[in-house]
Short mmCIF file of N, CA, C and O in Angstrom, two decimals:
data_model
loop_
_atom_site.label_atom_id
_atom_site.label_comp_id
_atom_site.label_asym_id
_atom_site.label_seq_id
_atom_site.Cartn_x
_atom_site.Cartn_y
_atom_site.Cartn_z
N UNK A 1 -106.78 10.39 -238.31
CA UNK A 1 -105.71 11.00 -237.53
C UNK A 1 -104.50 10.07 -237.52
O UNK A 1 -104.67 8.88 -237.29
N UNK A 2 -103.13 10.63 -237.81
CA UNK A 2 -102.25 9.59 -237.92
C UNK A 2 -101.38 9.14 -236.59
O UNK A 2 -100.87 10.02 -235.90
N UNK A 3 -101.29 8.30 -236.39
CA UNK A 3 -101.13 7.24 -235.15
C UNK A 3 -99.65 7.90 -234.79
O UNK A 3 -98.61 8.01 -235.44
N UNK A 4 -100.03 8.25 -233.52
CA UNK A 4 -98.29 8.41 -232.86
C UNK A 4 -97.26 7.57 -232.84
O UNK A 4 -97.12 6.35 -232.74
N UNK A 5 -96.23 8.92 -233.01
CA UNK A 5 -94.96 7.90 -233.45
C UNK A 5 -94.20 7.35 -231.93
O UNK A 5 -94.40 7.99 -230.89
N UNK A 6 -93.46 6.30 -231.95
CA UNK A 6 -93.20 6.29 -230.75
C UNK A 6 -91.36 6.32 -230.68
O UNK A 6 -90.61 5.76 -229.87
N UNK A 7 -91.17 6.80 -231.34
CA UNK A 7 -89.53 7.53 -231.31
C UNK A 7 -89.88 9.13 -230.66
O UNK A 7 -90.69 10.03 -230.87
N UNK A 8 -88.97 8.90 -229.92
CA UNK A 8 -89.02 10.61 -229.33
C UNK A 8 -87.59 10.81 -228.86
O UNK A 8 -86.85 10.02 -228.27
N UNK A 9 -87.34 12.42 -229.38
CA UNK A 9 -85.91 12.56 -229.11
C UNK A 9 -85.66 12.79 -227.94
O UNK A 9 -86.30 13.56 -227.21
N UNK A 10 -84.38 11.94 -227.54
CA UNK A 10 -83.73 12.53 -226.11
C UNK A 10 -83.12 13.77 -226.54
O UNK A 10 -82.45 13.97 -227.56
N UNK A 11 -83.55 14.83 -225.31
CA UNK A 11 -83.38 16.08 -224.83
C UNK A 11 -82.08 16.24 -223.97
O UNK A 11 -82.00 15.92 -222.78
N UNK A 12 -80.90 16.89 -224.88
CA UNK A 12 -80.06 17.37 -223.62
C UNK A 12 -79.92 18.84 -223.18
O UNK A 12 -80.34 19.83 -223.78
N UNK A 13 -79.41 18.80 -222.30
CA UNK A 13 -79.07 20.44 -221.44
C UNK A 13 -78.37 21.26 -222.56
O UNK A 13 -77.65 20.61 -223.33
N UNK A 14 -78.46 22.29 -222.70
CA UNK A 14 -77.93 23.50 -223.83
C UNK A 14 -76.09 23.88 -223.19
O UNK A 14 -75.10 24.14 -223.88
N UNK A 15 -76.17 23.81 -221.91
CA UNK A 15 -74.84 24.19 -221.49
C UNK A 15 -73.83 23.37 -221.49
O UNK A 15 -73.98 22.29 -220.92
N UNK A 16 -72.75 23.64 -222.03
CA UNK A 16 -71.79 22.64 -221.91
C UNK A 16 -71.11 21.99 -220.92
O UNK A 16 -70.70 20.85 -221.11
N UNK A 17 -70.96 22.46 -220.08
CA UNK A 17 -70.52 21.31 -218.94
C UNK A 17 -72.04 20.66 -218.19
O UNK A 17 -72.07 19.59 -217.59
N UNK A 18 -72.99 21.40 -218.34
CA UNK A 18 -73.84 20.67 -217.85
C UNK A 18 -74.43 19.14 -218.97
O UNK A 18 -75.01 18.10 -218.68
N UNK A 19 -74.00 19.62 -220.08
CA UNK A 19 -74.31 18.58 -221.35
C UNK A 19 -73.23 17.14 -220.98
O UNK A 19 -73.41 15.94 -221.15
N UNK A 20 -71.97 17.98 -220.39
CA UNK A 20 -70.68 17.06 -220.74
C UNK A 20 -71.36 15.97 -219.25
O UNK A 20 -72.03 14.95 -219.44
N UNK A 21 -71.04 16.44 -218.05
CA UNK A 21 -71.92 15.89 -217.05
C UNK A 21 -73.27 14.77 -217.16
O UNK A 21 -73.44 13.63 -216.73
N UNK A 22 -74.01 15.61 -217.87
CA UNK A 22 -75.30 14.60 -217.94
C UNK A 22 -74.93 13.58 -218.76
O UNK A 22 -75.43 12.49 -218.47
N UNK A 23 -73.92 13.64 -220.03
CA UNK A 23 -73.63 12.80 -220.90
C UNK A 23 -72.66 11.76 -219.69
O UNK A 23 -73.27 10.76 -219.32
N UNK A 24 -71.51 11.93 -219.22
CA UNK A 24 -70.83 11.28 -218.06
C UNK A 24 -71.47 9.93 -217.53
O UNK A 24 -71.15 8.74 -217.60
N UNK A 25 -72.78 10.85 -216.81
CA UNK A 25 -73.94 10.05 -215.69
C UNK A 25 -74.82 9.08 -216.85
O UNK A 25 -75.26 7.97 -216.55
N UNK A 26 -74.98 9.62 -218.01
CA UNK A 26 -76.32 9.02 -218.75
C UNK A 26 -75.79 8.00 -220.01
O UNK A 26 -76.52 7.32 -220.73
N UNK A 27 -74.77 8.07 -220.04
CA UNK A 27 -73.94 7.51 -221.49
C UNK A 27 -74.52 5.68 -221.80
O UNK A 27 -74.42 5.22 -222.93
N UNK A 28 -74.92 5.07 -220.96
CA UNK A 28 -75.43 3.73 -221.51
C UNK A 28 -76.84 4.13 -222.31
O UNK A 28 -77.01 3.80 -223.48
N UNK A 29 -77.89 4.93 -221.47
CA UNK A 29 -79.08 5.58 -221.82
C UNK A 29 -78.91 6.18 -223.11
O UNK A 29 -79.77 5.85 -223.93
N UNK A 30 -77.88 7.12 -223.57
CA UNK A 30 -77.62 7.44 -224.57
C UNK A 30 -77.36 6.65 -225.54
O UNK A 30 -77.97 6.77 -226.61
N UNK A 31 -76.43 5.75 -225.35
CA UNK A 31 -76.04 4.82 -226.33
C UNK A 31 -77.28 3.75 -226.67
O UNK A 31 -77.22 3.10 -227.72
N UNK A 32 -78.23 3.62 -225.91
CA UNK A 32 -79.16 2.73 -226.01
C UNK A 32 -80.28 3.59 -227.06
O UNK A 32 -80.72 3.30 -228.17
N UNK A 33 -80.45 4.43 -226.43
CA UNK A 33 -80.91 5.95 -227.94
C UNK A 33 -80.79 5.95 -229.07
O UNK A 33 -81.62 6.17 -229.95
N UNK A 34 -79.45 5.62 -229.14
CA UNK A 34 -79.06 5.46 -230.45
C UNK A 34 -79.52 4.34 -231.45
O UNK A 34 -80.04 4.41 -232.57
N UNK A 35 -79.21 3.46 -230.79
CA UNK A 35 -79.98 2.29 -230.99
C UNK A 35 -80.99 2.03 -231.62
O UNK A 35 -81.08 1.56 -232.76
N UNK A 36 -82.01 2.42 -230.70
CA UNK A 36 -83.55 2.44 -230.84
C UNK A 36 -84.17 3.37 -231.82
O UNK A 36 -85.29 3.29 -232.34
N UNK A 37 -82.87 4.61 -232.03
CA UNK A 37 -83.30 5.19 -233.26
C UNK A 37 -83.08 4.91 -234.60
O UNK A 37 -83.62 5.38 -235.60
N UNK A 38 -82.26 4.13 -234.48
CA UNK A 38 -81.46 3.84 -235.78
C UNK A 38 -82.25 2.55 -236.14
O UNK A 38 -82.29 2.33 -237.35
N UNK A 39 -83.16 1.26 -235.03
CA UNK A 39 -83.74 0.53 -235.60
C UNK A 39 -85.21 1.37 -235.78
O UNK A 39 -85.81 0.97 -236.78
N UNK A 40 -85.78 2.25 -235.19
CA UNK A 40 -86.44 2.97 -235.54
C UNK A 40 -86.49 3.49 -236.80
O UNK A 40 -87.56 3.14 -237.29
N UNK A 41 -85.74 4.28 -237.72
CA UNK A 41 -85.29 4.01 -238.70
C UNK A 41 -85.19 3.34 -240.38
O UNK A 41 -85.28 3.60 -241.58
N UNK A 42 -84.91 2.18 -239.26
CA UNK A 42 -84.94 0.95 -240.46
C UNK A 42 -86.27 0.45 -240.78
O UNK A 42 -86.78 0.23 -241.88
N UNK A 43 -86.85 0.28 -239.32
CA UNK A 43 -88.26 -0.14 -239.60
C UNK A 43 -89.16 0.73 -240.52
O UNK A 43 -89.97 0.39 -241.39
N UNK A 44 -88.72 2.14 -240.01
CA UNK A 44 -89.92 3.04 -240.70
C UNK A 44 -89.06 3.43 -242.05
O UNK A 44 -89.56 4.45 -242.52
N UNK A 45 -88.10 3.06 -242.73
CA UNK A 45 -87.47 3.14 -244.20
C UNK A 45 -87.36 4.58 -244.53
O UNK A 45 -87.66 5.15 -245.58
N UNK A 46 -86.75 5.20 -243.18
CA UNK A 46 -86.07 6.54 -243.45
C UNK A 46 -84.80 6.75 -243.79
O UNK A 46 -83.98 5.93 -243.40
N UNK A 47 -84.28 8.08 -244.72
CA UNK A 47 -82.87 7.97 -244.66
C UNK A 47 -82.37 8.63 -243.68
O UNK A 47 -81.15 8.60 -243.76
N UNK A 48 -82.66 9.08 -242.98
CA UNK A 48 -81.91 9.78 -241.29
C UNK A 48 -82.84 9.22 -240.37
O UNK A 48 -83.72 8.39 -240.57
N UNK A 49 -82.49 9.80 -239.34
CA UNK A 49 -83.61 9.74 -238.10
C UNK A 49 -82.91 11.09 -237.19
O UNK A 49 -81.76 11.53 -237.27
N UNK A 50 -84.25 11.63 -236.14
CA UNK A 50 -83.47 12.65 -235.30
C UNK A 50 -83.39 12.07 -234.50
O UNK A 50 -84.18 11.16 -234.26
N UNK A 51 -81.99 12.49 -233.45
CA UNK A 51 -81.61 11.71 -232.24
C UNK A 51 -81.94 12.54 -231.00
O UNK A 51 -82.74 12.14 -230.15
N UNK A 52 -81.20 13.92 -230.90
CA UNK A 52 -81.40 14.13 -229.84
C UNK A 52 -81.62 15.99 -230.31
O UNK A 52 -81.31 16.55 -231.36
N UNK A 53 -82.28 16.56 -229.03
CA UNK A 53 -82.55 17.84 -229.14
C UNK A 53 -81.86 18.78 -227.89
O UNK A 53 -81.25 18.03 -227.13
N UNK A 54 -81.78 19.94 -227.53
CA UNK A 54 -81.17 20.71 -226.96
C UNK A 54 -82.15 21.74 -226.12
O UNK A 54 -82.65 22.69 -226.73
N UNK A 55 -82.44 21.54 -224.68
CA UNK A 55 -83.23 22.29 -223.96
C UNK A 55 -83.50 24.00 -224.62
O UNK A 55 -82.53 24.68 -224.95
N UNK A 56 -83.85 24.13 -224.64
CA UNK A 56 -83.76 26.18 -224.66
C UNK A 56 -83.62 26.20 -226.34
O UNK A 56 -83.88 27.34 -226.73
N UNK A 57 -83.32 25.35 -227.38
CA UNK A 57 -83.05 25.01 -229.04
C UNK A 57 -83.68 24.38 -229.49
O UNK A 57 -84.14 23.38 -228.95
N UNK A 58 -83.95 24.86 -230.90
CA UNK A 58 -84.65 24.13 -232.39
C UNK A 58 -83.19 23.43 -232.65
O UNK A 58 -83.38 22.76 -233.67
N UNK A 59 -82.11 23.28 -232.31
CA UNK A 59 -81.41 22.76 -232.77
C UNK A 59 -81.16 21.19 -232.42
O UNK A 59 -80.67 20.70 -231.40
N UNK A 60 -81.68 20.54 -233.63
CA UNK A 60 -81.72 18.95 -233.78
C UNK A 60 -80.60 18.15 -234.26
O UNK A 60 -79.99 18.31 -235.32
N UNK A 61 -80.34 17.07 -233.15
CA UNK A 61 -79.02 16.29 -233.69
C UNK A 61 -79.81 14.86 -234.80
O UNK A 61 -80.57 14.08 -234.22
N UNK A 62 -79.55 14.66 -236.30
CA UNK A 62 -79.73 13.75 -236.41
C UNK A 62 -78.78 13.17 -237.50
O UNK A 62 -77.81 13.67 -238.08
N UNK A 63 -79.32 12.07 -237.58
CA UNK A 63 -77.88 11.06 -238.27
C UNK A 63 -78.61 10.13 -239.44
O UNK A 63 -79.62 9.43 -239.35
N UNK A 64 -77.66 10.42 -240.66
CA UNK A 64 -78.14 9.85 -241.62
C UNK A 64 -78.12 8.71 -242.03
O UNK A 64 -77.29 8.17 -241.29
N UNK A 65 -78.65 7.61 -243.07
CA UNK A 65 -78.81 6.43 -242.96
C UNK A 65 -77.30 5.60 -243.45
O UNK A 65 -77.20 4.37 -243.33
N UNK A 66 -76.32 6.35 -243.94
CA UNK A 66 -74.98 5.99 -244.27
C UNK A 66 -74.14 5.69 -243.33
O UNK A 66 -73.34 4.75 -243.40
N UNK A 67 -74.29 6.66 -242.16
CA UNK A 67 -73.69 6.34 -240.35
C UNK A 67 -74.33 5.57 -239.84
O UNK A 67 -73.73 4.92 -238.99
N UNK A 68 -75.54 5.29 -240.01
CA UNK A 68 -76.03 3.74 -239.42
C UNK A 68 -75.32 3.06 -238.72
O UNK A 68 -75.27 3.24 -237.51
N UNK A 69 -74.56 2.07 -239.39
CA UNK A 69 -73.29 1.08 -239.54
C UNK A 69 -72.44 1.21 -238.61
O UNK A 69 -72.21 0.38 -237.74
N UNK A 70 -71.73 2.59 -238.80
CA UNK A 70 -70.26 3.20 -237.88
C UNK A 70 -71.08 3.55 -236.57
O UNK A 70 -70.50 3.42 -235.49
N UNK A 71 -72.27 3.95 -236.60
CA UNK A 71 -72.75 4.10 -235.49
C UNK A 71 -72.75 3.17 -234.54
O UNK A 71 -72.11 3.21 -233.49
N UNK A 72 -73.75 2.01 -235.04
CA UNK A 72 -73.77 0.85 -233.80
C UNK A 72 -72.78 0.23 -233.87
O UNK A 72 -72.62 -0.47 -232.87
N UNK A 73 -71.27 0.06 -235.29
CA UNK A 73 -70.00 -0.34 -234.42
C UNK A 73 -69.36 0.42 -233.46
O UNK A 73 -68.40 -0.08 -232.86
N UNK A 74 -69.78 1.67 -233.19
CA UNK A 74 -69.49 2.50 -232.29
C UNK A 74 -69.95 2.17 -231.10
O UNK A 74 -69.33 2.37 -230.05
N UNK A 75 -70.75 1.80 -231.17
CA UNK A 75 -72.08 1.79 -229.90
C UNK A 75 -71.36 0.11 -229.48
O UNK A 75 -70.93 -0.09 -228.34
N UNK A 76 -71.33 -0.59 -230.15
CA UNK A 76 -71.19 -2.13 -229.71
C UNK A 76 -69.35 -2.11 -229.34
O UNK A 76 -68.93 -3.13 -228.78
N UNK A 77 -68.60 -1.30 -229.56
CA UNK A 77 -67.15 -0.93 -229.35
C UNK A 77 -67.35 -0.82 -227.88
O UNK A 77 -66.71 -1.46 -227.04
N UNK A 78 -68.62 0.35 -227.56
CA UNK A 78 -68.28 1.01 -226.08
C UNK A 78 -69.04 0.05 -225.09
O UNK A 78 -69.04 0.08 -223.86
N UNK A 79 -69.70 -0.83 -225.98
CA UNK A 79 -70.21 -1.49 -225.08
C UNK A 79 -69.37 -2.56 -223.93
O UNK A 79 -69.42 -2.68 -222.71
N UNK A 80 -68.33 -3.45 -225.40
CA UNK A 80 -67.33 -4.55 -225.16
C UNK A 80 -66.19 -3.75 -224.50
O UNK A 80 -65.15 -4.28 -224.11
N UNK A 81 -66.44 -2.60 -224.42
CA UNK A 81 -64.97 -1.95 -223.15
C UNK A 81 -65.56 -1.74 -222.05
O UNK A 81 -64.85 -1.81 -221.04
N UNK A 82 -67.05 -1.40 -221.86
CA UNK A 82 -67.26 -1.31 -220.76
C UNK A 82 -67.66 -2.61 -220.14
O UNK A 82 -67.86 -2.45 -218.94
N UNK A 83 -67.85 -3.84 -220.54
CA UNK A 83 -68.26 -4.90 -220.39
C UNK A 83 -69.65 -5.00 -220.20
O UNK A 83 -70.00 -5.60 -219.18
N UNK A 84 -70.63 -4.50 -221.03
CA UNK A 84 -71.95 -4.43 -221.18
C UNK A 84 -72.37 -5.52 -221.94
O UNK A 84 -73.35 -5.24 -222.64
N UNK A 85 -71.87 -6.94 -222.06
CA UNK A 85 -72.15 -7.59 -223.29
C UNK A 85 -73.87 -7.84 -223.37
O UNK A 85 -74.23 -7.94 -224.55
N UNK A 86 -74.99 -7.96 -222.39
CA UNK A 86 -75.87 -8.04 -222.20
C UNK A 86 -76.50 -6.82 -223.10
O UNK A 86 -77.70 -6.88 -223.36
N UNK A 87 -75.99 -6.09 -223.41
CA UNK A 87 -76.60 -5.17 -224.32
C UNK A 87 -75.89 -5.65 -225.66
O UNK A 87 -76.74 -5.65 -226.55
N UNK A 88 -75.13 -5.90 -225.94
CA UNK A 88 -73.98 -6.11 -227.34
C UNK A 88 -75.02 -7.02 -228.30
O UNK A 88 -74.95 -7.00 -229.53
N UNK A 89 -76.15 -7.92 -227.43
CA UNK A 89 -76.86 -8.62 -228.47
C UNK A 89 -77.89 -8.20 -229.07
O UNK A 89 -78.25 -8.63 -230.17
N UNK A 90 -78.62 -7.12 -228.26
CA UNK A 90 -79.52 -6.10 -229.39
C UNK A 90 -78.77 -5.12 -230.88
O UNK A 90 -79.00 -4.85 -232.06
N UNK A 91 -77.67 -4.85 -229.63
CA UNK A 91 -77.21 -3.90 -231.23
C UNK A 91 -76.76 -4.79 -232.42
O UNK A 91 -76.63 -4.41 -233.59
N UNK A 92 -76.53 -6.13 -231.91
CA UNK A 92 -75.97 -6.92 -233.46
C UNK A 92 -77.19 -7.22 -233.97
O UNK A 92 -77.26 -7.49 -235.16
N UNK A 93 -78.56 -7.22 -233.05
CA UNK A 93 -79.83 -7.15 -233.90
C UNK A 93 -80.27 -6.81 -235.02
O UNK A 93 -80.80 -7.26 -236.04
N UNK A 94 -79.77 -5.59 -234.39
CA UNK A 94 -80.25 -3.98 -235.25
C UNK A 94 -79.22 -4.00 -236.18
O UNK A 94 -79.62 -3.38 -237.17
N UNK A 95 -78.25 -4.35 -236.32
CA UNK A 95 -77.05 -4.44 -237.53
C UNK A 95 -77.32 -5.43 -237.91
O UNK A 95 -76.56 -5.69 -238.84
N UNK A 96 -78.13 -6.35 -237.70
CA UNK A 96 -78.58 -7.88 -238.61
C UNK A 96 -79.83 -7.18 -239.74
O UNK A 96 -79.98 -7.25 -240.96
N UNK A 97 -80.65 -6.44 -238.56
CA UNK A 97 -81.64 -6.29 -239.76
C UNK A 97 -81.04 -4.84 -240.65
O UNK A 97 -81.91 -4.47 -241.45
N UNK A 98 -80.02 -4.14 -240.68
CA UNK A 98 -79.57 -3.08 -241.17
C UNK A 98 -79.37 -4.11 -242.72
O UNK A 98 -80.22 -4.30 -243.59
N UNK A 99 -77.67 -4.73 -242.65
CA UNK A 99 -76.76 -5.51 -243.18
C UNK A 99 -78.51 -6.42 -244.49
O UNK A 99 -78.62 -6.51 -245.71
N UNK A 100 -79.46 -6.85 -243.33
CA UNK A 100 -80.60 -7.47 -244.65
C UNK A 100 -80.83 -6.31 -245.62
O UNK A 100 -80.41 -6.31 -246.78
N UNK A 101 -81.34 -5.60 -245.20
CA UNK A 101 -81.77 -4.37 -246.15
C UNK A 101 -80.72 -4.09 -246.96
O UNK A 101 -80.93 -4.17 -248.17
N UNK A 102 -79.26 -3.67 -246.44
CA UNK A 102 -78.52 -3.10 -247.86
C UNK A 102 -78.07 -4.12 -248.91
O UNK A 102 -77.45 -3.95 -249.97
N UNK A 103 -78.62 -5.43 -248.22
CA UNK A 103 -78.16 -6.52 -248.97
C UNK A 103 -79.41 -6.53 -249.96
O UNK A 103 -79.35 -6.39 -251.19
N UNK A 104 -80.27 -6.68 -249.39
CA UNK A 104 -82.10 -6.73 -250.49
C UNK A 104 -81.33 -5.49 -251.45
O UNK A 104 -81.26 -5.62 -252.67
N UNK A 105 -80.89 -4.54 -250.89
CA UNK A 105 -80.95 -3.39 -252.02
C UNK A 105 -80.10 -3.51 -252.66
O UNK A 105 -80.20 -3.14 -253.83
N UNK A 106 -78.83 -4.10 -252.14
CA UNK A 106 -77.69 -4.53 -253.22
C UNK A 106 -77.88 -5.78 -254.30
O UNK A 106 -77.22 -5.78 -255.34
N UNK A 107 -78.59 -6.61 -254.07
CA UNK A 107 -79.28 -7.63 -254.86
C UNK A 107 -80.32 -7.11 -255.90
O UNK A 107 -80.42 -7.64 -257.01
N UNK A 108 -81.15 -5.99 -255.50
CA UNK A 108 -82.06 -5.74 -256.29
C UNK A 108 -81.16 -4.92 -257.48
O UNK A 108 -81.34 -5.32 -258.63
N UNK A 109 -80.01 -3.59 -257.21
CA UNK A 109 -79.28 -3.08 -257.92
C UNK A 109 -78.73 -3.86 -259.12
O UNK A 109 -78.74 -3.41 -260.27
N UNK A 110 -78.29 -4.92 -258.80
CA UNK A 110 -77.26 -6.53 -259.30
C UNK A 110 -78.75 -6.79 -260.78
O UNK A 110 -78.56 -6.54 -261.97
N UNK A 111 -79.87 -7.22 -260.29
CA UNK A 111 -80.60 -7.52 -260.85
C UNK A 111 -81.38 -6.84 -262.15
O UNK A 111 -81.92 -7.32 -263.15
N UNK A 112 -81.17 -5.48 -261.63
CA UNK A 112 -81.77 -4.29 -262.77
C UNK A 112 -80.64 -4.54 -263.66
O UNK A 112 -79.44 -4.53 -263.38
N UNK A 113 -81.40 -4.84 -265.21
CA UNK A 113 -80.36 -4.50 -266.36
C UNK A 113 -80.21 -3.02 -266.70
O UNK A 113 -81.20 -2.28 -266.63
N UNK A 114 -78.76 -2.46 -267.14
CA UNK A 114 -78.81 -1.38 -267.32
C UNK A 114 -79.05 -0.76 -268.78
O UNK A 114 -78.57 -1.38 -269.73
N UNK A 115 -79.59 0.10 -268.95
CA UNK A 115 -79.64 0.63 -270.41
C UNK A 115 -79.01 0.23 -271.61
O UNK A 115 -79.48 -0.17 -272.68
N UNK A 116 -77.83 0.43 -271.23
CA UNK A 116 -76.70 -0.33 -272.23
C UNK A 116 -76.63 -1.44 -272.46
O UNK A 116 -75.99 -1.92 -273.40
N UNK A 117 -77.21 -1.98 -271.76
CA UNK A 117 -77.04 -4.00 -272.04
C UNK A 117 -78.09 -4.13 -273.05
O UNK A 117 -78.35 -5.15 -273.69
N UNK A 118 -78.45 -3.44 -273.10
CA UNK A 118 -79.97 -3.83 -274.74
C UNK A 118 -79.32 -3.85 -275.65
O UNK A 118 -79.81 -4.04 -276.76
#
C-alpha cells in the first residue's frame, strides 16, 4: 500500500468575496502553502505541484516547476513588506535547495556531448 502523501491542498471558499475575505484574514497561512508546496515539490522531483482547491469544485489551482522561483520571490517580497523576516529564512531555504537542483541540471546539460561534436 503506498504511504501517504503529506502535502494536502489548502481549500478555499468558491465565492468571491468570501474567497477575497478569507484570503485578507489567512494570507501569511497562504503564503506559507506555498512554500511547503513548492519544497514539497522539489523533494518529490515533480514538475508542478497542486496548491489549492475550491469548496463546492474539481477545480485545482496548481503551479508549475518554472514559477517556482517567481513564486517564493514573491512570497519572500511580501514577506520583507510586511516585516515577517522570521519567515524570510525558510523561503531562502527552499530557493537554496531549488537554485541546487537547476544548477545539478545545468551542469549535467554542460557535460553531455552533443551529437555533433563526434
Amino acid at each position: 500500500m503506498p504511504k501517504a502523501s503529506k502535502h494536502k491542498l489548502y481549500t478555499l471558499p468558491s465565492n468571491f468575496n468570501e474567497m477575497n475575505k478569507f484570503i485578507e484574514v489567512n494570507k501569511i497561512q497562504l503564503m506559507e502553502h506555498i512554500v511547503t508546496s513548492i519544497e514539497y515539490a522539489i523533494d518529490k522531483k515533480l514538475s508542478f505541484v497542486e496548491i489549492f482547491s475550491f469548496k463546492n469544485s474539481d477545480f485545482v489551482v496548481t503551479l508549475p516547476e518554472n514559477q517556482f522561483k517567481e513564486n517564493l520571490d514573491n512570497v519572500y517580497s511580501y514577506y520583507i513588506e510586511k516585516e515577517q523576516y522570521e519567515l524570510c529564512i525558510r523561503v531562502k531555504s527552499v530557493e537554496s535547495k531549488l537554485n541546487s537542483i537547476l544548477d545539478k541540471i545545468t551542469h549535467e546539460k554542460k557535460e553531455k556531448p552533443s551529437k555533433k561534436q563526434k
